[in-house]
Coordinates of C-alpha atoms and ligand atoms in Angstrom, one line a residue:
M85 CA 0.8 -32.3 1.5
S86 CA -0.8 -29.6 1.4
R87 CA 0.3 -26.5 3.7
K88 CA -1.6 -24.7 7.0
I89 CA -2.2 -20.9 6.2
I90 CA -4.1 -19.1 9.6
H91 CA -3.8 -15.4 8.0
I92 CA -5.2 -13.2 11.0
D93 CA -5.9 -9.6 11.3
M94 CA -7.4 -7.4 14.2
D95 CA -10.8 -5.9 14.3
A96 CA -10.9 -2.1 13.3
F97 CA -7.2 -2.3 14.5
F98 CA -6.8 1.6 15.8
A99 CA -10.1 2.6 16.8
A100 CA -10.6 -0.7 18.3
V101 CA -7.3 0.7 20.6
E102 CA -8.4 4.2 20.7
Q103 CA -11.9 2.8 22.8
R104 CA -10.2 0.7 25.1
D105 CA -7.7 3.2 25.5
N106 CA -10.3 5.5 25.9
P107 CA -13.2 4.0 28.1
A108 CA -15.6 7.0 26.8
L109 CA -15.3 6.0 23.7
K110 CA -16.2 2.4 23.7
G111 CA -20.2 0.9 21.8
R112 CA -19.8 4.8 20.5
P113 CA -18.9 5.7 16.0
V114 CA -14.9 6.2 16.6
I115 CA -13.6 7.4 13.8
V116 CA -9.6 7.8 13.1
G117 CA -7.4 9.9 10.8
G118 CA -8.0 13.8 9.6
Q119 CA -10.3 15.9 11.9
P120 CA -14.0 16.1 9.8
N121 CA -12.5 20.2 8.9
S122 CA -9.8 19.2 7.4
R123 CA -9.0 17.5 3.7
G124 CA -7.5 14.4 5.4
V125 CA -9.7 10.8 4.8
V126 CA -10.6 8.2 7.4
A127 CA -8.0 5.2 8.1
T128 CA -10.5 3.2 9.9
C129 CA -13.3 3.2 11.9
S130 CA -15.8 1.4 15.0
Y131 CA -17.7 -0.9 14.0
E132 CA -20.8 1.7 15.1
A133 CA -19.3 3.9 13.1
R134 CA -19.3 1.2 9.4
K135 CA -23.5 1.3 10.2
F136 CA -23.7 4.7 8.8
G137 CA -21.8 4.3 5.8
I138 CA -18.7 5.0 6.9
H139 CA -15.1 3.3 5.8
S140 CA -11.6 3.7 4.8
A141 CA -10.1 6.6 2.6
M142 CA -13.1 8.2 2.7
P143 CA -12.3 11.8 3.5
A144 CA -13.0 12.8 6.9
A145 CA -15.5 15.9 5.7
R146 CA -17.9 13.1 4.7
A147 CA -17.7 10.7 7.2
W148 CA -18.5 13.9 9.6
Q149 CA -21.2 14.2 7.3
L150 CA -22.6 11.2 7.6
C151 CA -22.5 11.1 11.3
P152 CA -21.5 14.0 12.8
Q153 CA -22.1 12.6 16.0
G154 CA -19.3 11.0 15.1
I155 CA -16.2 10.7 17.9
F156 CA -13.6 12.4 15.4
V157 CA -9.0 11.4 17.1
K158 CA -6.3 11.7 15.7
P159 CA -3.7 8.1 15.0
R160 CA -1.4 7.8 17.4
I161 CA 0.9 4.8 15.9
A162 CA 3.3 4.2 18.8
A163 CA 1.0 2.9 20.4
Y164 CA -0.8 1.1 17.5
R165 CA 3.6 -0.1 17.4
E166 CA 2.8 -1.6 20.1
V167 CA 0.1 -4.2 19.4
S168 CA 1.9 -4.9 16.9
Q169 CA 4.6 -6.4 19.3
Q170 CA 2.5 -8.2 21.5
I171 CA 1.2 -9.8 18.6
H172 CA 3.8 -10.8 16.6
Q173 CA 4.6 -12.7 19.9
V174 CA 1.9 -14.5 20.6
F175 CA 3.4 -15.6 16.7
Q176 CA 6.2 -16.4 17.9
Q177 CA 5.2 -19.1 20.3
Y178 CA 3.1 -21.0 16.8
T179 CA 5.7 -20.9 14.5
D180 CA 9.0 -18.6 13.2
L181 CA 6.8 -19.2 9.8
I182 CA 5.1 -15.0 10.0
E183 CA 4.9 -13.0 7.2
P184 CA 2.6 -9.5 8.2
L185 CA 1.1 -7.7 5.5
S186 CA 0.7 -4.3 7.9
L187 CA 0.6 -3.9 11.8
D188 CA -2.7 -5.5 12.9
E189 CA -2.0 -8.4 9.7
A190 CA 0.3 -11.2 9.2
Y191 CA 0.2 -14.9 7.4
L192 CA 1.1 -18.0 10.4
D193 CA 2.4 -21.4 8.0
V194 CA 2.2 -23.1 10.4
S195 CA 2.4 -27.3 8.5
A196 CA 5.0 -28.3 10.5
V197 CA 4.0 -27.1 14.3
D198 CA 2.9 -30.1 16.6
R199 CA 0.4 -28.1 18.8
C200 CA -3.3 -28.4 19.0
S201 CA -2.7 -31.6 18.1
G202 CA -1.2 -29.9 14.4
S203 CA -5.3 -28.8 14.0
A204 CA -4.3 -25.0 12.4
S205 CA -8.4 -24.1 13.6
L206 CA -7.7 -24.9 16.9
M207 CA -4.5 -23.3 17.0
A208 CA -6.8 -19.5 15.5
K209 CA -8.6 -19.9 18.5
E210 CA -5.2 -20.0 21.1
I211 CA -3.9 -17.5 19.4
R212 CA -7.1 -15.2 19.1
Q213 CA -7.5 -16.2 22.7
Q214 CA -3.7 -14.9 23.5
I215 CA -4.6 -11.7 21.4
F216 CA -7.7 -11.0 23.5
D217 CA -6.1 -12.1 26.9
V218 CA -2.6 -9.9 26.0
T219 CA -3.7 -6.3 24.9
Q220 CA -7.6 -7.0 25.1
L221 CA -8.5 -6.6 21.4
T222 CA -10.0 -8.9 19.3
A223 CA -8.7 -10.9 16.1
S224 CA -10.3 -12.7 13.3
A225 CA -9.1 -15.7 11.4
G226 CA -9.2 -17.3 8.0
I227 CA -7.8 -20.7 8.3
S228 CA -6.2 -22.1 4.8
Y229 CA -4.7 -24.7 1.8
N230 CA -3.1 -21.1 0.7
K231 CA -2.8 -17.4 1.3
F232 CA -4.3 -16.2 -1.1
L233 CA -7.8 -18.1 0.2
A234 CA -6.8 -17.6 4.0
K235 CA -6.8 -13.9 3.8
I236 CA -10.4 -14.1 2.2
A237 CA -11.7 -16.6 4.8
S238 CA -10.2 -14.0 7.5
D239 CA -13.3 -11.3 6.3
I240 CA -16.0 -14.2 6.5
N241 CA -16.4 -14.0 10.4
K242 CA -15.4 -11.1 11.1
P243 CA -15.5 -9.4 13.8
N244 CA -14.0 -12.0 16.4
G245 CA -14.7 -14.8 14.6
Q246 CA -12.4 -17.3 12.6
F247 CA -13.3 -19.3 8.8
L248 CA -12.2 -22.3 7.8
I249 CA -11.7 -23.4 4.4
K250 CA -10.8 -26.9 4.0
P251 CA -9.1 -28.8 0.2
E252 CA -11.7 -30.0 -0.5
D253 CA -13.4 -26.5 -0.6
G254 CA -10.9 -23.9 -1.7
E255 CA -12.1 -24.3 -6.1
A256 CA -15.6 -24.1 -5.2
F257 CA -16.1 -21.7 -2.7
V258 CA -13.6 -19.3 -5.4
Q259 CA -16.1 -19.9 -7.8
Q260 CA -19.4 -18.2 -6.2
L261 CA -16.1 -15.1 -5.0
P262 CA -17.7 -11.6 -6.5
I263 CA -14.3 -10.7 -8.1
G264 CA -13.7 -8.1 -6.4
K265 CA -12.9 -9.8 -3.8
F266 CA -10.5 -11.2 -4.9
F267 CA -6.9 -10.8 -3.0
G268 CA -4.7 -7.9 -5.7
I269 CA -8.0 -7.0 -7.5
G270 CA -8.1 -3.6 -7.1
K271 CA -11.3 -1.4 -8.5
V272 CA -9.7 -1.1 -11.7
T273 CA -8.7 -4.2 -12.8
E274 CA -12.4 -4.6 -11.4
A275 CA -13.8 -2.0 -13.9
K276 CA -11.6 -4.5 -16.9
M277 CA -13.3 -7.9 -15.9
H278 CA -16.3 -7.0 -15.4
A279 CA -15.9 -5.1 -19.0
L280 CA -15.4 -8.7 -20.2
G281 CA -18.4 -10.0 -18.5
I282 CA -16.3 -11.5 -15.4
Q283 CA -17.9 -11.0 -12.5
T284 CA -18.0 -14.0 -10.3
G285 CA -15.0 -17.0 -10.2
A286 CA -16.8 -19.4 -12.7
D287 CA -16.5 -16.1 -14.6
L288 CA -13.4 -15.9 -15.0
K289 CA -12.0 -19.9 -14.7
Q290 CA -14.1 -20.1 -18.0
W291 CA -11.0 -17.8 -19.4
P292 CA -7.8 -19.5 -21.2
K293 CA -4.5 -19.3 -19.1
E294 CA -2.4 -16.6 -22.6
K295 CA -5.9 -14.7 -22.9
L296 CA -5.6 -13.2 -19.2
S297 CA -2.1 -13.4 -20.0
Q298 CA -2.8 -11.9 -22.8
Y299 CA -5.4 -9.4 -21.1
F300 CA -3.7 -9.0 -17.9
G301 CA -0.1 -9.9 -18.3
K302 CA 2.0 -11.7 -15.4
S303 CA -1.0 -11.6 -12.9
G304 CA -3.5 -12.9 -15.6
V305 CA -1.1 -16.5 -14.7
Y306 CA -2.0 -15.9 -11.6
Y307 CA -5.3 -15.1 -11.7
Y308 CA -5.7 -18.2 -14.0
S309 CA -3.9 -20.4 -10.5
I310 CA -6.0 -18.4 -7.7
V311 CA -9.9 -19.3 -9.8
R312 CA -8.6 -23.1 -10.2
G313 CA -7.8 -22.5 -5.7
I314 CA -3.9 -22.8 -6.4
D315 CA -1.8 -20.3 -4.8
E316 CA 2.2 -21.1 -4.3
R317 CA 3.2 -18.7 -2.9
P318 CA 5.6 -19.5 0.1
V319 CA 5.0 -17.9 3.6
T320 CA 8.4 -15.8 3.9
S321 CA 9.3 -13.6 6.9
H322 CA 11.5 -10.7 5.5
R323 CA 14.3 -11.1 8.2
M324 CA 15.0 -14.8 6.1
R325 CA 16.7 -16.6 9.1
K326 CA 20.5 -16.3 7.4
S327 CA 22.9 -19.3 9.4
L328 CA 21.7 -21.8 12.1
G329 CA 23.8 -23.8 14.0
A330 CA 24.8 -25.4 17.5
E331 CA 27.4 -25.5 19.4
T332 CA 28.4 -27.5 22.9
T333 CA 31.2 -26.4 25.7
F334 CA 32.0 -29.1 27.5
Q335 CA 32.9 -29.2 31.7
T336 CA 36.4 -30.6 31.1
D337 CA 39.2 -29.8 27.7
I338 CA 38.8 -33.1 25.2
H339 CA 41.7 -34.7 23.8
D340 CA 40.4 -37.6 22.0
V341 CA 39.5 -37.3 18.0
E342 CA 36.5 -39.9 17.8
I343 CA 35.2 -38.3 21.2
M344 CA 34.6 -35.1 19.3
Q345 CA 33.5 -36.0 15.9
Q346 CA 30.8 -37.8 18.0
H347 CA 29.7 -34.4 19.1
L348 CA 29.5 -32.8 16.3
F349 CA 27.2 -35.5 15.0
Q350 CA 25.2 -35.0 17.5
L351 CA 25.3 -30.9 17.4
A352 CA 24.6 -31.6 13.3
E353 CA 21.4 -33.3 14.7
Q354 CA 20.2 -30.6 15.8
V355 CA 20.8 -28.2 13.2
V356 CA 19.1 -30.3 10.3
S357 CA 15.7 -30.9 13.3
G358 CA 16.1 -27.2 13.6
L359 CA 15.9 -27.2 9.1
Q360 CA 13.8 -29.2 8.7
K361 CA 10.8 -27.4 11.8
K362 CA 11.8 -24.1 10.0
Q363 CA 11.6 -26.3 6.7
L364 CA 15.4 -24.7 5.2
A365 CA 18.5 -26.3 3.8
G366 CA 22.2 -25.2 3.0
H367 CA 24.6 -24.4 1.7
T368 CA 27.8 -24.5 3.8
L369 CA 28.8 -26.6 6.3
T370 CA 30.9 -24.6 9.4
I371 CA 32.7 -26.5 12.1
K372 CA 33.6 -23.5 15.3
V373 CA 36.7 -24.8 17.6
K374 CA 37.2 -23.1 20.8
Y375 CA 40.8 -25.4 22.3
A376 CA 41.6 -25.4 25.9
D377 CA 43.7 -22.1 25.6
F378 CA 40.4 -20.1 24.2
Q379 CA 41.9 -19.4 20.4
Q380 CA 38.7 -20.1 18.6
I381 CA 39.2 -21.3 14.2
T382 CA 36.5 -22.2 12.2
R383 CA 36.3 -24.0 9.3
S384 CA 33.9 -24.3 6.3
I385 CA 32.7 -26.0 3.6
T386 CA 30.1 -24.8 0.3
V387 CA 28.6 -27.4 -1.7
D388 CA 26.4 -26.7 -5.0
E389 CA 23.4 -29.5 -3.6
L390 CA 21.0 -27.5 -0.5
L391 CA 22.4 -29.6 3.3
Y392 CA 19.1 -30.8 5.1
D393 CA 19.9 -34.1 5.1
V394 CA 22.0 -35.3 8.6
K395 CA 23.9 -38.0 7.2
K396 CA 25.7 -35.5 4.5
I397 CA 26.6 -33.0 7.0
I398 CA 27.7 -36.5 8.4
C399 CA 30.1 -37.3 5.7
L400 CA 32.2 -34.1 5.8
I401 CA 31.7 -33.3 9.6
P402 CA 35.9 -35.2 9.2
L403 CA 36.9 -33.2 5.9
L404 CA 36.7 -30.1 8.7
L405 CA 38.2 -31.8 11.6
N406 CA 40.9 -32.0 9.0
K407 CA 42.0 -29.1 8.6
T408 CA 42.2 -28.4 12.5
E409 CA 45.1 -28.9 15.1
V410 CA 42.7 -31.3 17.4
D411 CA 44.8 -34.6 17.2
R412 CA 47.7 -32.8 19.1
R413 CA 45.7 -29.6 21.0
P414 CA 42.6 -30.1 23.3
V415 CA 39.4 -28.4 22.6
R416 CA 36.9 -27.1 25.7
L417 CA 34.0 -26.4 23.0
L418 CA 32.8 -27.2 19.4
G419 CA 29.9 -25.9 16.9
V420 CA 28.1 -26.8 13.9
T421 CA 26.6 -24.3 11.8
V422 CA 24.8 -24.3 8.6
S423 CA 24.6 -21.5 6.4
S424 CA 23.2 -20.0 2.8
L425 CA 20.2 -20.9 3.7
S426 CA 17.2 -21.4 1.4
R427 CA 13.8 -22.7 2.1
D428 CA 13.0 -24.9 -1.5
I429 CA 14.1 -28.6 0.7
E430 CA 11.3 -30.7 -1.0
T431 CA 12.1 -30.1 -4.4
G432 CA 15.6 -29.6 -3.8
H433 CA 16.1 -27.3 -6.4
D434 CA 17.2 -24.0 -5.1
V435 CA 15.8 -20.9 -5.0
Q436 CA 17.6 -17.7 -6.7
P437 CA 18.5 -15.6 -4.0
G438 CA 16.0 -12.2 -2.9
L439 CA 12.9 -13.9 -4.2
F440 CA 12.3 -14.3 -1.2
D441 CA 12.7 -11.0 0.1
Q442 CA 10.4 -9.7 -3.4
I443 CA 7.0 -11.4 -2.7
Ligands
TTP634 P1 -6.9 -3.3 8.3 O1 -7.1 -4.2 8.3 O2 -8.1 -3.2 7.4 O3 -9.0 -2.3 8.6 P2 -8.7 -2.9 10.6 O4 -8.5 -3.8 10.9 O5 -10.1 -1.5 10.2 O6 -10.7 -3.0 10.3 P3 -11.2 -4.5 10.0 O7 -11.5 -5.1 11.6 O8 -12.2 -4.9 8.5 O9 -9.7 -5.4 9.3 O10 -6.1 -1.7 8.6 C1 -5.9 -2.0 9.3 C2 -5.5 -1.0 10.1 O11 -4.6 0.0 8.9 C3 -6.5 0.1 9.8 O12 -6.9 0.4 11.6 C4 -6.2 1.5 10.0 C5 -5.2 1.0 8.7 N1 -5.4 1.8 8.1 C6 -5.0 3.7 7.0 O13 -4.7 4.3 7.9 N2 -5.4 2.9 6.3 C7 -6.2 2.5 5.0 O14 -6.7 2.5 4.2 C8 -6.9 0.9 5.3 C9 -7.2 0.4 5.1 C10 -6.0 1.0 7.1
MG635 MG1 -8.1 -5.4 10.2

């Protein structure tokens, strides 16, 4: 099953916020960043200013030469941060698998989301509409089966548009792409590739893996894959959840161990369904017991294999319950938690701890 990845990118972000907050700037060439008489650079500029050839990282003095009627404004990071939080809240209504790249950009993995009948294009449309409703700002989206293609796709119908690259079209799409457009290929690598006669994806594809790795090291192996439309990098939220749990407090205390087990099995089912939604699994199972006198204890077990199947967890619950005093003491609350989480549930192999944090 191929994944569904959405890349969202706000349009002319800093400049758009400035135009929104100061109507006098609407429709005008707005340049956010350094002042023209300073040594500062352009952070970004409005689309009206881009017509003059102004772009990010250009010296502000040069921008002024190109467009003396331009309006130069200083960045207001606090305002951009606030919008960033607002768009993040919109994303969160769809998925927890959100990987922010900067204040105005993020990848969303919506593979397991069933909103919009599972259509990632419709979700992207809704997300962009919601962003507009909340912020009065426009965003563009790219939709595809991996991060590389989703990111490239979000530029295609920018501003205020979106583009879908279907799995069957991915490889052909990369062929016609100038290598300078490849995300991850900067100016230096681009020049190096041009010197080797590589102008497009199709040229790059001619090169064997060993050669690419010889010339470009580890990145060469990555180029070898992406030029074939393959990019397995997961969408990783930087703050990965450490545990997932559920608990219930009973209206009347429970004395019967059988009934406690039934409740724990139900809680385990809830936890497993949460784990599956987030494509997570864990190594540690913990049960929590609060006795009628409010004393609370936990009992845990850590296993080598990954726990993502309710059957596995149900087998372990009686073992943990045996280590408590529930046969002698009534209980007012029970809880189940799975922790030591990782994301590699499809292969069943564990991933290196911290790996996701580095990408
Ligand atoms: P981008 O998404 O690269 O640019 P953008 O949103 O202004 O324009 P586009 O419509 O093409 O997406 O960057 C987002 C914000 O990050 C941008 O508004 C300003 C800031 N930024 C800098 O401060 N310096 C830079 O060199 C770049 C590229 C961006
Ligand atoms: Mg942007």
